[in-house]
């Protein structure tokens, strides 16, 4: 059953949520006067829900998620000879040759990340100005954490971005660029402050409170941020990553599900042991939508799964991702490759009677319809469909990631034995052979196996260095280190000349 967030969305979200921004020079302010609104927590929650919904777009199939996966060895979108999908700006990212005019990067900034920040600023202002503000501390903390999360993505993608916390922008005093290290400090301090005010997962009724942020959700986010601190600031923070991971682990509230795929089922909101933070989705009442199946699967999967639409055959992976898994590793089953079958085992055939056989991509700019393996990240089984929209909740962070974060941070500080135990704990769940020794390359590979298409791979490849040295797809050469952040979109610099372009772009 969907939680209170869905109910609030249905009743008040479209009419009551505070405004958002799409450009740094756009005025942003709440549409409601704090003098006559936020008299109750439910009224205040209606606006906070809007910020959750905005942040959820960083893990849906749009540009914010795509630019976290494009340019890696696990995600490709080839142009098709049958028409569709070719996009030179996508090819730029896959080649590691992004320019400031790249439309996907521009949309991620202007449609996803900074609108979330603008909306959070407006809601925080309205909450703080409410006559009931003294009773809204937890909701203010939630909004602060949501804004910090959006700034984490901004820092990760663009590095040097403005820190702006006001509800409206003065067109005569536009924001200026802060360094990546400054943004890092801001994100960490905001998340730590928010965590102080938020309840622990052990202090709430999970069925009623889900999927709102708890202390543990913020600790898990901080574990990720500290894990990448050396990339962001030049200074490693491994011990802090371990500390934050331990706060989640020691809560005793989480465990690995029986199978990885269980986390991504349409019923994944129902008392999952593994989900730490997620976004509630219910397209049947216009409360978000999940379109992974639409964008990923082959057209014939309409027949395989009895879908009410024809999938678009876009997102793909290939042999590099597949071959990381041992044959008996259950996670391998989530990649569709080779001859395809109905769920009852009968060959999946097209209208001419030919069985569908998925093969590696031969030509990234002109691929045949059967080229490219498919990742069944979110299962279509048991879905309540609204057109081509599924109701699987989006997963932001889960327990397996926290275990692997702790393992990596411990390995890097010399505790190889404990790190090995943690990695094997994750492997055991999926019937992968236990490792007897552990290298840093093993940890990178295990994260790639476990977290396939969950938006971590680009960040991981940068941290491990493979982003620069490995070749895959249409990336054929060495990547310069300055390309570990994207350029500030040209249209943003035109709108706000105070912004400073990232080096070498």
PDB file of N, CA and C in Angstrom, residues 95-181:
ATOM      1  N   UNK A  95      31.630   9.081 -25.905  1.00  0.00           N
ATOM      2  CA  UNK A  95      33.024   9.194 -26.359  1.00  0.00           C
ATOM      3  C   UNK A  95      33.905   9.917 -25.353  1.00  0.00           C
ATOM      4  N   UNK A  96      33.327  10.513 -24.314  1.00  0.00           N
ATOM      5  CA  UNK A  96      34.040  11.397 -23.382  1.00  0.00           C
ATOM      6  C   UNK A  96      34.527  12.654 -24.106  1.00  0.00           C
ATOM      7  N   UNK A  97      33.697  13.196 -24.965  1.00  0.00           N
ATOM      8  CA  UNK A  97      34.039  14.403 -25.715  1.00  0.00           C
ATOM      9  C   UNK A  97      32.925  15.435 -25.580  1.00  0.00           C
ATOM     10  N   UNK A  98      32.444  15.631 -24.358  1.00  0.00           N
ATOM     11  CA  UNK A  98      31.310  16.525 -24.111  1.00  0.00           C
ATOM     12  C   UNK A  98      31.718  17.973 -24.323  1.00  0.00           C
ATOM     13  N   UNK A  99      30.806  18.768 -24.880  1.00  0.00           N
ATOM     14  CA  UNK A  99      31.010  20.202 -25.058  1.00  0.00           C
ATOM     15  C   UNK A  99      29.991  20.960 -24.209  1.00  0.00           C
ATOM     16  N   UNK A 100      30.223  22.246 -23.974  1.00  0.00           N
ATOM     17  CA  UNK A 100      29.268  23.035 -23.178  1.00  0.00           C
ATOM     18  C   UNK A 100      27.899  23.172 -23.836  1.00  0.00           C
ATOM     19  N   UNK A 101      27.786  22.823 -25.100  1.00  0.00           N
ATOM     20  CA  UNK A 101      26.499  22.905 -25.789  1.00  0.00           C
ATOM     21  C   UNK A 101      25.710  21.596 -25.723  1.00  0.00           C
ATOM     22  N   UNK A 102      26.198  20.625 -24.981  1.00  0.00           N
ATOM     23  CA  UNK A 102      25.553  19.321 -24.941  1.00  0.00           C
ATOM     24  C   UNK A 102      24.155  19.446 -24.326  1.00  0.00           C
ATOM     25  N   UNK A 103      23.141  19.013 -25.063  1.00  0.00           N
ATOM     26  CA  UNK A 103      21.756  19.218 -24.631  1.00  0.00           C
ATOM     27  C   UNK A 103      21.380  18.330 -23.446  1.00  0.00           C
ATOM     28  N   UNK A 104      21.917  17.108 -23.392  1.00  0.00           N
ATOM     29  CA  UNK A 104      21.592  16.222 -22.274  1.00  0.00           C
ATOM     30  C   UNK A 104      22.132  16.784 -20.962  1.00  0.00           C
ATOM     31  N   UNK A 105      23.362  17.258 -20.982  1.00  0.00           N
ATOM     32  CA  UNK A 105      23.957  17.860 -19.789  1.00  0.00           C
ATOM     33  C   UNK A 105      23.201  19.130 -19.411  1.00  0.00           C
ATOM     34  N   UNK A 106      22.813  19.893 -20.415  1.00  0.00           N
ATOM     35  CA  UNK A 106      22.058  21.126 -20.159  1.00  0.00           C
ATOM     36  C   UNK A 106      20.710  20.827 -19.517  1.00  0.00           C
ATOM     37  N   UNK A 107      20.013  19.811 -20.020  1.00  0.00           N
ATOM     38  CA  UNK A 107      18.715  19.461 -19.432  1.00  0.00           C
ATOM     39  C   UNK A 107      18.876  18.945 -18.006  1.00  0.00           C
ATOM     40  N   UNK A 108      19.937  18.181 -17.755  1.00  0.00           N
ATOM     41  CA  UNK A 108      20.161  17.682 -16.395  1.00  0.00           C
ATOM     42  C   UNK A 108      20.296  18.850 -15.418  1.00  0.00           C
ATOM     43  N   UNK A 109      20.987  19.894 -15.834  1.00  0.00           N
ATOM     44  CA  UNK A 109      21.130  21.093 -14.996  1.00  0.00           C
ATOM     45  C   UNK A 109      19.797  21.828 -14.885  1.00  0.00           C
ATOM     46  N   UNK A 110      19.204  22.167 -16.024  1.00  0.00           N
ATOM     47  CA  UNK A 110      18.077  23.103 -16.041  1.00  0.00           C
ATOM     48  C   UNK A 110      16.714  22.494 -15.824  1.00  0.00           C
ATOM     49  N   UNK A 111      16.581  21.179 -16.005  1.00  0.00           N
ATOM     50  CA  UNK A 111      15.283  20.534 -15.826  1.00  0.00           C
ATOM     51  C   UNK A 111      15.212  19.683 -14.568  1.00  0.00           C
ATOM     52  N   UNK A 112      16.366  19.262 -14.044  1.00  0.00           N
ATOM     53  CA  UNK A 112      16.369  18.282 -12.975  1.00  0.00           C
ATOM     54  C   UNK A 112      17.023  18.786 -11.685  1.00  0.00           C
ATOM     55  N   UNK A 113      18.328  19.092 -11.762  1.00  0.00           N
ATOM     56  CA  UNK A 113      19.071  19.344 -10.524  1.00  0.00           C
ATOM     57  C   UNK A 113      18.732  20.697  -9.918  1.00  0.00           C
ATOM     58  N   UNK A 114      18.899  21.767 -10.669  1.00  0.00           N
ATOM     59  CA  UNK A 114      18.688  23.080 -10.080  1.00  0.00           C
ATOM     60  C   UNK A 114      17.224  23.429  -9.847  1.00  0.00           C
ATOM     61  N   UNK A 115      16.266  22.904 -10.599  1.00  0.00           N
ATOM     62  CA  UNK A 115      14.875  23.082 -10.181  1.00  0.00           C
ATOM     63  C   UNK A 115      14.586  22.470  -8.811  1.00  0.00           C
ATOM     64  N   UNK A 116      15.224  21.351  -8.498  1.00  0.00           N
ATOM     65  CA  UNK A 116      15.049  20.754  -7.172  1.00  0.00           C
ATOM     66  C   UNK A 116      15.612  21.670  -6.105  1.00  0.00           C
ATOM     67  N   UNK A 117      16.784  22.228  -6.363  1.00  0.00           N
ATOM     68  CA  UNK A 117      17.387  23.156  -5.400  1.00  0.00           C
ATOM     69  C   UNK A 117      16.493  24.387  -5.228  1.00  0.00           C
ATOM     70  N   UNK A 118      16.002  24.938  -6.332  1.00  0.00           N
ATOM     71  CA  UNK A 118      15.139  26.113  -6.252  1.00  0.00           C
ATOM     72  C   UNK A 118      13.859  25.835  -5.490  1.00  0.00           C
ATOM     73  N   UNK A 119      13.257  24.681  -5.747  1.00  0.00           N
ATOM     74  CA  UNK A 119      12.030  24.320  -5.042  1.00  0.00           C
ATOM     75  C   UNK A 119      12.305  24.143  -3.550  1.00  0.00           C
ATOM     76  N   UNK A 120      13.406  23.489  -3.219  1.00  0.00           N
ATOM     77  CA  UNK A 120      13.751  23.291  -1.808  1.00  0.00           C
ATOM     78  C   UNK A 120      13.975  24.629  -1.115  1.00  0.00           C
ATOM     79  N   UNK A 121      14.671  25.556  -1.784  1.00  0.00           N
ATOM     80  CA  UNK A 121      14.876  26.879  -1.196  1.00  0.00           C
ATOM     81  C   UNK A 121      13.549  27.549  -0.869  1.00  0.00           C
ATOM     82  N   UNK A 122      12.602  27.477  -1.812  1.00  0.00           N
ATOM     83  CA  UNK A 122      11.307  28.126  -1.624  1.00  0.00           C
ATOM     84  C   UNK A 122      10.542  27.491  -0.476  1.00  0.00           C
ATOM     85  N   UNK A 123      10.562  26.163  -0.415  1.00  0.00           N
ATOM     86  CA  UNK A 123       9.824  25.472   0.636  1.00  0.00           C
ATOM     87  C   UNK A 123      10.457  25.745   1.997  1.00  0.00           C
ATOM     88  N   UNK A 124      11.779  25.724   2.079  1.00  0.00           N
ATOM     89  CA  UNK A 124      12.438  26.019   3.355  1.00  0.00           C
ATOM     90  C   UNK A 124      12.099  27.409   3.848  1.00  0.00           C
ATOM     91  N   UNK A 125      12.054  28.386   2.922  1.00  0.00           N
ATOM     92  CA  UNK A 125      11.703  29.752   3.305  1.00  0.00           C
ATOM     93  C   UNK A 125      10.282  29.797   3.867  1.00  0.00           C
ATOM     94  N   UNK A 126       9.347  29.136   3.170  1.00  0.00           N
ATOM     95  CA  UNK A 126       7.960  29.149   3.614  1.00  0.00           C
ATOM     96  C   UNK A 126       7.789  28.426   4.949  1.00  0.00           C
ATOM     97  N   UNK A 127       8.465  27.319   5.120  1.00  0.00           N
ATOM     98  CA  UNK A 127       8.391  26.594   6.385  1.00  0.00           C
ATOM     99  C   UNK A 127       8.952  27.429   7.529  1.00  0.00           C
ATOM    100  N   UNK A 128      10.079  28.064   7.277  1.00  0.00           N
ATOM    101  CA  UNK A 128      10.725  28.853   8.328  1.00  0.00           C
ATOM    102  C   UNK A 128       9.912  30.085   8.697  1.00  0.00           C
ATOM    103  N   UNK A 129       9.182  30.636   7.725  1.00  0.00           N
ATOM    104  CA  UNK A 129       8.391  31.847   7.963  1.00  0.00           C
ATOM    105  C   UNK A 129       6.993  31.552   8.483  1.00  0.00           C
ATOM    106  N   UNK A 130       6.620  30.281   8.518  1.00  0.00           N
ATOM    107  CA  UNK A 130       5.286  29.918   8.965  1.00  0.00           C
ATOM    108  C   UNK A 130       5.084  30.269  10.434  1.00  0.00           C
ATOM    109  N   UNK A 131       3.872  30.695  10.813  1.00  0.00           N
ATOM    110  CA  UNK A 131       3.599  30.927  12.238  1.00  0.00           C
ATOM    111  C   UNK A 131       3.690  29.641  13.057  1.00  0.00           C
ATOM    112  N   UNK A 132       3.699  28.506  12.376  1.00  0.00           N
ATOM    113  CA  UNK A 132       3.806  27.210  13.042  1.00  0.00           C
ATOM    114  C   UNK A 132       5.209  26.632  12.933  1.00  0.00           C
ATOM    115  N   UNK A 133       6.196  27.491  12.616  1.00  0.00           N
ATOM    116  CA  UNK A 133       7.552  27.014  12.303  1.00  0.00           C
ATOM    117  C   UNK A 133       8.173  26.197  13.423  1.00  0.00           C
ATOM    118  N   UNK A 134       7.874  26.531  14.672  1.00  0.00           N
ATOM    119  CA  UNK A 134       8.509  25.815  15.781  1.00  0.00           C
ATOM    120  C   UNK A 134       8.105  24.351  15.835  1.00  0.00           C
ATOM    121  N   UNK A 135       7.008  24.013  15.170  1.00  0.00           N
ATOM    122  CA  UNK A 135       6.558  22.631  15.138  1.00  0.00           C
ATOM    123  C   UNK A 135       6.926  21.917  13.841  1.00  0.00           C
ATOM    124  N   UNK A 136       7.685  22.601  12.993  1.00  0.00           N
ATOM    125  CA  UNK A 136       7.998  22.064  11.677  1.00  0.00           C
ATOM    126  C   UNK A 136       9.479  21.743  11.515  1.00  0.00           C
ATOM    127  N   UNK A 137      10.180  21.602  12.619  1.00  0.00           N
ATOM    128  CA  UNK A 137      11.623  21.400  12.562  1.00  0.00           C
ATOM    129  C   UNK A 137      12.033  20.184  11.758  1.00  0.00           C
ATOM    130  N   UNK A 138      11.313  19.081  11.921  1.00  0.00           N
ATOM    131  CA  UNK A 138      11.672  17.873  11.191  1.00  0.00           C
ATOM    132  C   UNK A 138      11.455  18.044   9.693  1.00  0.00           C
ATOM    133  N   UNK A 139      10.372  18.735   9.311  1.00  0.00           N
ATOM    134  CA  UNK A 139      10.114  18.961   7.889  1.00  0.00           C
ATOM    135  C   UNK A 139      11.129  19.917   7.282  1.00  0.00           C
ATOM    136  N   UNK A 140      11.559  20.897   8.057  1.00  0.00           N
ATOM    137  CA  UNK A 140      12.619  21.785   7.580  1.00  0.00           C
ATOM    138  C   UNK A 140      13.900  20.983   7.369  1.00  0.00           C
ATOM    139  N   UNK A 141      14.186  20.073   8.292  1.00  0.00           N
ATOM    140  CA  UNK A 141      15.378  19.227   8.157  1.00  0.00           C
ATOM    141  C   UNK A 141      15.269  18.318   6.937  1.00  0.00           C
ATOM    142  N   UNK A 142      14.093  17.758   6.691  1.00  0.00           N
ATOM    143  CA  UNK A 142      13.896  16.929   5.496  1.00  0.00           C
ATOM    144  C   UNK A 142      14.202  17.728   4.233  1.00  0.00           C
ATOM    145  N   UNK A 143      13.683  18.950   4.188  1.00  0.00           N
ATOM    146  CA  UNK A 143      13.888  19.782   3.000  1.00  0.00           C
ATOM    147  C   UNK A 143      15.344  20.161   2.853  1.00  0.00           C
ATOM    148  N   UNK A 144      16.001  20.429   3.980  1.00  0.00           N
ATOM    149  CA  UNK A 144      17.443  20.719   3.930  1.00  0.00           C
ATOM    150  C   UNK A 144      18.202  19.520   3.369  1.00  0.00           C
ATOM    151  N   UNK A 145      17.828  18.329   3.789  1.00  0.00           N
ATOM    152  CA  UNK A 145      18.500  17.128   3.284  1.00  0.00           C
ATOM    153  C   UNK A 145      18.225  16.921   1.798  1.00  0.00           C
ATOM    154  N   UNK A 146      17.006  17.173   1.360  1.00  0.00           N
ATOM    155  CA  UNK A 146      16.667  17.045  -0.059  1.00  0.00           C
ATOM    156  C   UNK A 146      17.489  18.017  -0.897  1.00  0.00           C
ATOM    157  N   UNK A 147      17.592  19.252  -0.421  1.00  0.00           N
ATOM    158  CA  UNK A 147      18.401  20.242  -1.141  1.00  0.00           C
ATOM    159  C   UNK A 147      19.869  19.828  -1.176  1.00  0.00           C
ATOM    160  N   UNK A 148      20.374  19.341  -0.058  1.00  0.00           N
ATOM    161  CA  UNK A 148      21.772  18.891  -0.016  1.00  0.00           C
ATOM    162  C   UNK A 148      22.005  17.731  -0.970  1.00  0.00           C
ATOM    163  N   UNK A 149      21.026  16.846  -1.075  1.00  0.00           N
ATOM    164  CA  UNK A 149      21.145  15.725  -2.012  1.00  0.00           C
ATOM    165  C   UNK A 149      21.255  16.236  -3.446  1.00  0.00           C
ATOM    166  N   UNK A 150      20.426  17.217  -3.780  1.00  0.00           N
ATOM    167  CA  UNK A 150      20.495  17.789  -5.129  1.00  0.00           C
ATOM    168  C   UNK A 150      21.844  18.468  -5.353  1.00  0.00           C
ATOM    169  N   UNK A 151      22.358  19.132  -4.334  1.00  0.00           N
ATOM    170  CA  UNK A 151      23.680  19.754  -4.461  1.00  0.00           C
ATOM    171  C   UNK A 151      24.785  18.704  -4.584  1.00  0.00           C
ATOM    172  N   UNK A 152      24.587  17.547  -3.958  1.00  0.00           N
ATOM    173  CA  UNK A 152      25.545  16.458  -4.142  1.00  0.00           C
ATOM    174  C   UNK A 152      25.638  16.073  -5.610  1.00  0.00           C
ATOM    175  N   UNK A 153      24.502  15.943  -6.278  1.00  0.00           N
ATOM    176  CA  UNK A 153      24.522  15.612  -7.702  1.00  0.00           C
ATOM    177  C   UNK A 153      25.141  16.748  -8.514  1.00  0.00           C
ATOM    178  N   UNK A 154      24.843  17.984  -8.157  1.00  0.00           N
ATOM    179  CA  UNK A 154      25.447  19.117  -8.871  1.00  0.00           C
ATOM    180  C   UNK A 154      26.965  19.097  -8.717  1.00  0.00           C
ATOM    181  N   UNK A 155      27.433  18.828  -7.508  1.00  0.00           N
ATOM    182  CA  UNK A 155      28.874  18.736  -7.245  1.00  0.00           C
ATOM    183  C   UNK A 155      29.489  17.576  -8.008  1.00  0.00           C
ATOM    184  N   UNK A 156      28.783  16.467  -8.057  1.00  0.00           N
ATOM    185  CA  UNK A 156      29.301  15.282  -8.727  1.00  0.00           C
ATOM    186  C   UNK A 156      29.402  15.506 -10.233  1.00  0.00           C
ATOM    187  N   UNK A 157      28.387  16.118 -10.821  1.00  0.00           N
ATOM    188  CA  UNK A 157      28.364  16.303 -12.276  1.00  0.00           C
ATOM    189  C   UNK A 157      29.222  17.481 -12.736  1.00  0.00           C
ATOM    190  N   UNK A 158      29.100  18.623 -12.053  1.00  0.00           N
ATOM    191  CA  UNK A 158      29.728  19.857 -12.558  1.00  0.00           C
ATOM    192  C   UNK A 158      30.831  20.401 -11.659  1.00  0.00           C
ATOM    193  N   UNK A 159      30.949  19.890 -10.463  1.00  0.00           N
ATOM    194  CA  UNK A 159      32.040  20.303  -9.596  1.00  0.00           C
ATOM    195  C   UNK A 159      31.844  21.677  -9.008  1.00  0.00           C
ATOM    196  N   UNK A 160      32.083  22.695  -9.804  1.00  0.00           N
ATOM    197  CA  UNK A 160      32.088  24.075  -9.350  1.00  0.00           C
ATOM    198  C   UNK A 160      30.768  24.743  -9.728  1.00  0.00           C
ATOM    199  N   UNK A 161      29.898  24.905  -8.734  1.00  0.00           N
ATOM    200  CA  UNK A 161      28.559  25.444  -8.980  1.00  0.00           C
ATOM    201  C   UNK A 161      28.223  26.461  -7.896  1.00  0.00           C
ATOM    202  N   UNK A 162      27.231  27.314  -8.130  1.00  0.00           N
ATOM    203  CA  UNK A 162      26.856  28.287  -7.097  1.00  0.00           C
ATOM    204  C   UNK A 162      26.166  27.620  -5.916  1.00  0.00           C
ATOM    205  N   UNK A 163      26.502  28.048  -4.722  1.00  0.00           N
ATOM    206  CA  UNK A 163      25.729  27.690  -3.532  1.00  0.00           C
ATOM    207  C   UNK A 163      24.752  28.828  -3.290  1.00  0.00           C
ATOM    208  N   UNK A 164      23.485  28.551  -3.472  1.00  0.00           N
ATOM    209  CA  UNK A 164      22.463  29.591  -3.338  1.00  0.00           C
ATOM    210  C   UNK A 164      21.318  29.022  -2.519  1.00  0.00           C
ATOM    211  N   UNK A 165      20.952  29.713  -1.434  1.00  0.00           N
ATOM    212  CA  UNK A 165      19.973  29.170  -0.500  1.00  0.00           C
ATOM    213  C   UNK A 165      18.775  30.073  -0.275  1.00  0.00           C
ATOM    214  N   UNK A 166      18.667  31.142  -1.050  1.00  0.00           N
ATOM    215  CA  UNK A 166      17.537  32.056  -0.882  1.00  0.00           C
ATOM    216  C   UNK A 166      16.340  31.593  -1.701  1.00  0.00           C
ATOM    217  N   UNK A 167      15.170  32.095  -1.347  1.00  0.00           N
ATOM    218  CA  UNK A 167      13.949  31.694  -2.032  1.00  0.00           C
ATOM    219  C   UNK A 167      13.770  32.394  -3.366  1.00  0.00           C
ATOM    220  N   UNK A 168      14.462  33.495  -3.582  1.00  0.00           N
ATOM    221  CA  UNK A 168      14.389  34.169  -4.869  1.00  0.00           C
ATOM    222  C   UNK A 168      15.748  34.737  -5.231  1.00  0.00           C
ATOM    223  N   UNK A 169      15.964  34.889  -6.505  1.00  0.00           N
ATOM    224  CA  UNK A 169      17.235  35.390  -7.027  1.00  0.00           C
ATOM    225  C   UNK A 169      17.070  36.869  -7.377  1.00  0.00           C
ATOM    226  N   UNK A 170      18.020  37.676  -6.923  1.00  0.00           N
ATOM    227  CA  UNK A 170      18.051  39.085  -7.298  1.00  0.00           C
ATOM    228  C   UNK A 170      18.692  39.187  -8.681  1.00  0.00           C
ATOM    229  N   UNK A 171      17.940  39.613  -9.710  1.00  0.00           N
ATOM    230  CA  UNK A 171      18.519  39.670 -11.061  1.00  0.00           C
ATOM    231  C   UNK A 171      19.694  40.630 -11.175  1.00  0.00           C
ATOM    232  N   UNK A 172      19.827  41.524 -10.195  1.00  0.00           N
ATOM    233  CA  UNK A 172      20.952  42.460 -10.198  1.00  0.00           C
ATOM    234  C   UNK A 172      22.144  41.949  -9.390  1.00  0.00           C
ATOM    235  N   UNK A 173      21.982  40.784  -8.811  1.00  0.00           N
ATOM    236  CA  UNK A 173      23.064  40.209  -8.008  1.00  0.00           C
ATOM    237  C   UNK A 173      23.011  38.691  -8.148  1.00  0.00           C
ATOM    238  N   UNK A 174      23.355  38.221  -9.340  1.00  0.00           N
ATOM    239  CA  UNK A 174      23.229  36.799  -9.648  1.00  0.00           C
ATOM    240  C   UNK A 174      24.287  35.978  -8.924  1.00  0.00           C
ATOM    241  N   UNK A 175      23.990  34.728  -8.633  1.00  0.00           N
ATOM    242  CA  UNK A 175      24.934  33.873  -7.903  1.00  0.00           C
ATOM    243  C   UNK A 175      26.256  33.703  -8.643  1.00  0.00           C
ATOM    244  N   UNK A 176      27.299  33.496  -7.864  1.00  0.00           N
ATOM    245  CA  UNK A 176      28.630  33.261  -8.418  1.00  0.00           C
ATOM    246  C   UNK A 176      29.047  31.818  -8.139  1.00  0.00           C
ATOM    247  N   UNK A 177      30.060  31.370  -8.846  1.00  0.00           N
ATOM    248  CA  UNK A 177      30.509  29.986  -8.740  1.00  0.00           C
ATOM    249  C   UNK A 177      31.284  29.747  -7.455  1.00  0.00           C
ATOM    250  N   UNK A 178      30.952  28.650  -6.779  1.00  0.00           N
ATOM    251  CA  UNK A 178      31.750  28.163  -5.658  1.00  0.00           C
ATOM    252  C   UNK A 178      32.600  26.988  -6.122  1.00  0.00           C
ATOM    253  N   UNK A 179      33.716  26.769  -5.442  1.00  0.00           N
ATOM    254  CA  UNK A 179      34.579  25.650  -5.801  1.00  0.00           C
ATOM    255  C   UNK A 179      33.930  24.332  -5.396  1.00  0.00           C
ATOM    256  N   UNK A 180      34.389  23.271  -6.013  1.00  0.00           N
ATOM    257  CA  UNK A 180      33.865  21.944  -5.684  1.00  0.00           C
ATOM    258  C   UNK A 180      34.100  21.614  -4.215  1.00  0.00           C
ATOM    259  N   UNK A 181      35.251  22.000  -3.690  1.00  0.00           N
ATOM    260  CA  UNK A 181      35.537  21.738  -2.280  1.00  0.00           C
ATOM    261  C   UNK A 181      34.571  22.497  -1.380  1.00  0.00           C
TER     262      UNK A 181
END
